[in-house]
Amino acid sequence: MSDKIKALRAKHAMTQEDLAAVAGIGVATVQRVERGDRPGPNTLASLAAALGVPAADLGDDVPDTETFEPYVALDQITGGRQLVALLRAGPNIDFGFCELDNLDDARAIELFQNFCSEVAAQAGSLSPVAQVAREIEAKDSLKKLADRGFMVGAGGFDVKAYEVDDDGGAGLAVIFGQWDETRTALRVGRRADEIARAHVLRTLGLYENVTGGLVQPPSPAVADQWGSFGAQPSQQEA
């Protein structure tokens, strides 16, 4: 694959910087792929589009597993009120961001993540003034990211969590309690496809199951594989 990308880039008289700019990815990503690293499906699609060829022409040995992996669908967030409403749904956030090439972008995203965590963790109802203040802060946070070329996607999903004693994995799992909660998935990226979905099953705890808000793609074999993640209460002894 790396040789194909290098050859096509040379054919189009593009530098690595040119290819990165057209594909909307970082130069470091292009460099890694050309060294032989295997790109993800989104990166592969972006490179193929920039080089004017189908993704399959770059290397059909790359499995597009994300196409079949369950996900939470995200909406692009542009308003402070919209963001605050999602964050206030519950204290736990599933946060992710695209690949970055510099620390300034990383610091900007960290500030945004800290703000979101603070809003989500704030207990109790907000007074009108406090509500408006949070919405203004949220709008400002979104604008600062937008000024750096980032966009934000968010969506809610429901989780059933279990308090389990399994003796560090060495003994019989005993459930002491369980509860339902709503979580917010947040993704920061430079392209629409980077913030359109969140593969939240990757970050679930061992004794957690998604119970609502998950989109299941039509691929039984792969869907069954990913569906095995998380707790399986029916197999545990209460």
Short mmCIF file of C-alpha atoms in Angstrom, two decimals:
data_model
loop_
_atom_site.label_atom_id
_atom_site.label_comp_id
_atom_site.label_asym_id
_atom_site.label_seq_id
_atom_site.Cartn_x
_atom_site.Cartn_y
_atom_site.Cartn_z
CA MET A 1 0.00 0.00 0.00
CA SER A 2 2.73 2.47 0.92
CA ASP A 3 4.40 2.02 -2.47
CA LYS A 4 1.08 2.62 -4.26
CA ILE A 5 0.50 5.85 -2.36
CA LYS A 6 4.04 7.07 -3.02
CA ALA A 7 3.70 6.28 -6.73
CA LEU A 8 0.35 8.02 -7.06
CA ARG A 9 1.60 11.03 -5.12
CA ALA A 10 4.60 11.28 -7.46
CA LYS A 11 2.33 10.88 -10.48
CA HIS A 12 0.31 13.88 -9.31
CA ALA A 13 3.52 15.81 -8.51
CA MET A 14 2.42 16.18 -4.89
CA THR A 15 4.60 16.53 -1.84
CA GLN A 16 3.60 14.84 1.42
CA GLU A 17 2.41 18.25 2.60
CA ASP A 18 0.28 18.63 -0.55
CA LEU A 19 -1.32 15.24 -0.07
CA ALA A 20 -2.02 15.91 3.60
CA ALA A 21 -3.67 19.24 2.80
CA VAL A 22 -5.90 17.82 0.05
CA ALA A 23 -6.84 14.76 2.13
CA GLY A 24 -7.52 16.86 5.24
CA ILE A 25 -5.16 14.84 7.44
CA GLY A 26 -1.87 15.55 9.17
CA VAL A 27 1.49 15.40 7.42
CA ALA A 28 2.66 13.00 10.13
CA THR A 29 -0.15 10.64 9.15
CA VAL A 30 0.94 10.64 5.51
CA GLN A 31 4.52 10.00 6.58
CA ARG A 32 3.53 7.04 8.76
CA VAL A 33 1.38 5.49 6.02
CA GLU A 34 4.20 5.84 3.51
CA ARG A 35 6.54 4.15 5.99
CA GLY A 36 4.20 1.17 6.02
CA ASP A 37 1.77 1.85 8.88
CA ARG A 38 -1.75 0.64 8.15
CA PRO A 39 -4.28 3.51 8.06
CA GLY A 40 -7.79 3.38 9.45
CA PRO A 41 -10.77 3.25 7.07
CA ASN A 42 -11.45 7.01 7.27
CA THR A 43 -7.82 7.91 6.58
CA LEU A 44 -7.68 5.43 3.71
CA ALA A 45 -10.82 6.91 2.17
CA SER A 46 -9.42 10.44 2.49
CA LEU A 47 -6.13 9.46 0.85
CA ALA A 48 -7.91 7.68 -1.96
CA ALA A 49 -10.15 10.68 -2.63
CA ALA A 50 -7.15 13.01 -2.66
CA LEU A 51 -5.33 10.76 -5.12
CA GLY A 52 -8.42 10.27 -7.31
CA VAL A 53 -8.69 6.49 -6.98
CA PRO A 54 -11.04 4.05 -5.22
CA ALA A 55 -9.92 3.06 -1.74
CA ALA A 56 -9.69 -0.57 -2.85
CA ASP A 57 -6.96 0.40 -5.34
CA LEU A 58 -4.68 1.47 -2.50
CA GLY A 59 -4.80 -1.85 -0.75
CA ASP A 60 -7.67 -4.28 -0.53
CA ASP A 61 -5.92 -5.99 2.37
CA VAL A 62 -7.17 -3.32 4.77
CA PRO A 63 -10.43 -4.49 6.38
CA ASP A 64 -13.03 -1.78 6.85
CA THR A 65 -14.19 -3.08 10.24
CA GLU A 66 -15.61 0.29 11.27
CA THR A 67 -18.26 -0.09 8.56
CA PHE A 68 -19.76 -2.98 10.54
CA GLU A 69 -19.00 -1.89 14.09
CA PRO A 70 -21.95 -0.63 16.19
CA TYR A 71 -21.81 3.09 16.93
CA VAL A 72 -23.63 6.08 18.39
CA ALA A 73 -24.70 8.55 15.70
CA LEU A 74 -23.52 12.09 16.45
CA ASP A 75 -24.87 15.48 15.40
CA GLN A 76 -22.61 18.44 14.74
CA ILE A 77 -22.84 20.86 17.66
CA THR A 78 -22.70 24.55 16.82
CA GLY A 79 -24.63 26.21 19.65
CA GLY A 80 -23.90 26.63 23.33
CA ARG A 81 -27.41 25.73 24.47
CA GLN A 82 -27.32 22.51 22.47
CA LEU A 83 -24.00 21.49 23.99
CA VAL A 84 -24.96 22.31 27.58
CA ALA A 85 -28.22 20.36 27.27
CA LEU A 86 -26.34 17.24 26.21
CA LEU A 87 -23.69 17.62 28.90
CA ARG A 88 -26.27 18.07 31.65
CA ALA A 89 -27.79 14.68 30.83
CA GLY A 90 -25.18 12.87 32.93
CA PRO A 91 -21.73 13.19 34.48
CA ASN A 92 -19.92 10.63 32.32
CA ILE A 93 -18.53 11.64 28.92
CA ASP A 94 -17.07 9.41 26.22
CA PHE A 95 -14.56 11.85 24.69
CA GLY A 96 -12.40 11.40 21.61
CA PHE A 97 -10.58 13.50 19.03
CA CYS A 98 -8.82 13.20 15.70
CA GLU A 99 -5.09 12.75 15.19
CA LEU A 100 -3.17 15.94 15.97
CA ASP A 101 0.12 17.35 14.71
CA ASN A 102 0.92 20.04 17.28
CA LEU A 103 0.64 20.71 21.00
CA ASP A 104 -1.30 23.95 20.61
CA ASP A 105 -4.22 22.03 19.10
CA ALA A 106 -3.90 19.44 21.85
CA ARG A 107 -4.07 22.13 24.54
CA ALA A 108 -7.15 23.70 22.91
CA ILE A 109 -8.92 20.33 22.87
CA GLU A 110 -7.89 19.65 26.48
CA LEU A 111 -9.41 22.97 27.58
CA PHE A 112 -12.62 22.04 25.78
CA GLN A 113 -12.67 18.60 27.40
CA ASN A 114 -12.11 20.09 30.85
CA PHE A 115 -14.98 22.55 30.34
CA CYS A 116 -17.33 19.77 29.20
CA SER A 117 -16.40 17.58 32.17
CA GLU A 118 -17.00 20.47 34.56
CA VAL A 119 -20.46 21.19 33.14
CA ALA A 120 -21.43 17.51 33.11
CA ALA A 121 -20.35 17.04 36.73
CA GLN A 122 -22.26 20.06 38.06
CA ALA A 123 -25.05 18.63 40.19
CA GLY A 124 -28.54 20.05 40.63
CA SER A 125 -30.55 22.38 38.48
CA LEU A 126 -29.10 25.68 37.28
CA SER A 127 -30.60 29.08 37.89
CA PRO A 128 -31.49 31.07 34.76
CA VAL A 129 -28.38 33.23 35.12
CA ALA A 130 -26.12 30.23 35.69
CA GLN A 131 -27.72 28.43 32.74
CA VAL A 132 -27.12 31.35 30.39
CA ALA A 133 -23.57 31.76 31.68
CA ARG A 134 -22.81 28.12 30.89
CA GLU A 135 -24.36 28.42 27.44
CA ILE A 136 -22.24 31.48 26.66
CA GLU A 137 -19.12 29.68 27.87
CA ALA A 138 -20.01 26.67 25.75
CA LYS A 139 -20.52 28.81 22.66
CA ASP A 140 -17.15 30.48 23.25
CA SER A 141 -15.46 27.10 23.66
CA LEU A 142 -16.94 25.87 20.39
CA LYS A 143 -15.83 29.05 18.62
CA LYS A 144 -12.25 28.68 19.84
CA LEU A 145 -12.15 25.18 18.39
CA ALA A 146 -13.77 26.34 15.15
CA ASP A 147 -11.13 29.06 14.80
CA ARG A 148 -8.56 26.25 14.79
CA GLY A 149 -10.47 24.35 12.12
CA PHE A 150 -12.19 21.86 14.42
CA MET A 151 -15.82 20.80 14.59
CA VAL A 152 -17.62 18.94 17.37
CA GLY A 153 -20.06 16.04 17.19
CA ALA A 154 -22.14 14.83 20.13
CA GLY A 155 -24.89 12.38 20.94
CA GLY A 156 -26.40 10.60 23.92
CA PHE A 157 -26.55 6.89 24.73
CA ASP A 158 -27.79 4.81 27.65
CA VAL A 159 -25.71 2.42 29.72
CA LYS A 160 -26.50 -0.17 32.37
CA ALA A 161 -23.60 -0.49 34.78
CA TYR A 162 -22.98 -3.17 37.40
CA GLU A 163 -21.11 -3.13 40.69
CA VAL A 164 -19.36 -6.50 40.67
CA ASP A 165 -16.93 -8.29 42.96
CA ASP A 166 -14.98 -10.84 40.92
CA ASP A 167 -11.92 -11.05 43.19
CA GLY A 168 -9.75 -9.38 40.61
CA GLY A 169 -10.92 -11.76 37.92
CA ALA A 170 -9.89 -14.81 39.91
CA GLY A 171 -13.21 -15.68 41.51
CA LEU A 172 -16.91 -15.99 40.86
CA ALA A 173 -18.44 -12.67 39.78
CA VAL A 174 -21.05 -11.46 42.26
CA ILE A 175 -23.29 -8.50 41.40
CA PHE A 176 -23.86 -6.13 44.33
CA GLY A 177 -25.83 -3.50 42.45
CA GLN A 178 -26.77 -2.09 39.09
CA TRP A 179 -27.92 1.27 37.73
CA ASP A 180 -28.87 3.00 34.50
CA GLU A 181 -27.23 6.19 33.29
CA THR A 182 -27.17 8.42 30.23
CA ARG A 183 -23.79 9.35 28.78
CA THR A 184 -22.68 11.84 26.17
CA ALA A 185 -20.34 10.88 23.35
CA LEU A 186 -18.20 13.80 22.14
CA ARG A 187 -15.85 13.76 19.17
CA VAL A 188 -13.62 16.58 17.91
CA GLY A 189 -12.33 16.46 14.35
CA ARG A 190 -11.50 18.46 11.25
CA ARG A 191 -13.85 16.62 8.89
CA ALA A 192 -17.51 15.69 9.06
CA ASP A 193 -16.77 11.96 8.93
CA GLU A 194 -14.56 12.25 12.04
CA ILE A 195 -17.42 13.54 14.19
CA ALA A 196 -20.33 11.60 12.67
CA ARG A 197 -20.15 8.53 14.89
CA ALA A 198 -18.65 7.26 18.13
CA HIS A 199 -17.63 3.63 18.59
CA VAL A 200 -18.41 3.63 22.29
CA LEU A 201 -18.12 -0.13 22.77
CA ARG A 202 -14.35 0.31 22.66
CA THR A 203 -14.34 2.34 25.86
CA LEU A 204 -16.94 0.50 27.94
CA GLY A 205 -15.95 -1.01 31.23
CA LEU A 206 -16.03 -4.77 31.67
CA TYR A 207 -19.33 -4.62 33.56
CA GLU A 208 -21.18 -2.10 31.39
CA ASN A 209 -23.68 -2.58 28.56
CA VAL A 210 -25.12 -0.08 26.12
CA THR A 211 -28.91 -0.29 26.36
CA GLY A 212 -29.98 2.54 24.07
CA GLY A 213 -28.74 4.86 21.36
CA LEU A 214 -26.56 2.32 19.55
CA VAL A 215 -26.81 1.92 15.78
CA GLN A 216 -26.27 -1.69 14.70
CA PRO A 217 -24.99 -1.98 11.10
CA PRO A 218 -26.40 -4.86 9.01
CA SER A 219 -23.54 -7.33 9.34
CA PRO A 220 -24.43 -10.18 11.71
CA ALA A 221 -20.97 -11.77 11.93
CA VAL A 222 -19.06 -8.63 12.84
CA ALA A 223 -21.92 -7.20 14.90
CA ASP A 224 -21.95 -10.35 17.02
CA GLN A 225 -18.21 -10.01 17.59
CA TRP A 226 -18.51 -6.41 18.83
CA GLY A 227 -21.67 -7.20 20.76
CA SER A 228 -19.68 -9.51 23.01
CA PHE A 229 -17.95 -6.52 24.62
CA GLY A 230 -19.13 -5.36 28.03
CA ALA A 231 -20.82 -7.24 30.82
CA GLN A 232 -23.00 -10.26 30.27
CA PRO A 233 -25.23 -10.30 33.38
CA SER A 234 -27.05 -13.45 32.32
CA GLN A 235 -23.78 -15.34 32.73
CA GLN A 236 -23.01 -13.95 36.18
CA GLU A 237 -24.17 -15.20 39.51
CA ALA A 238 -26.07 -12.64 41.61
#
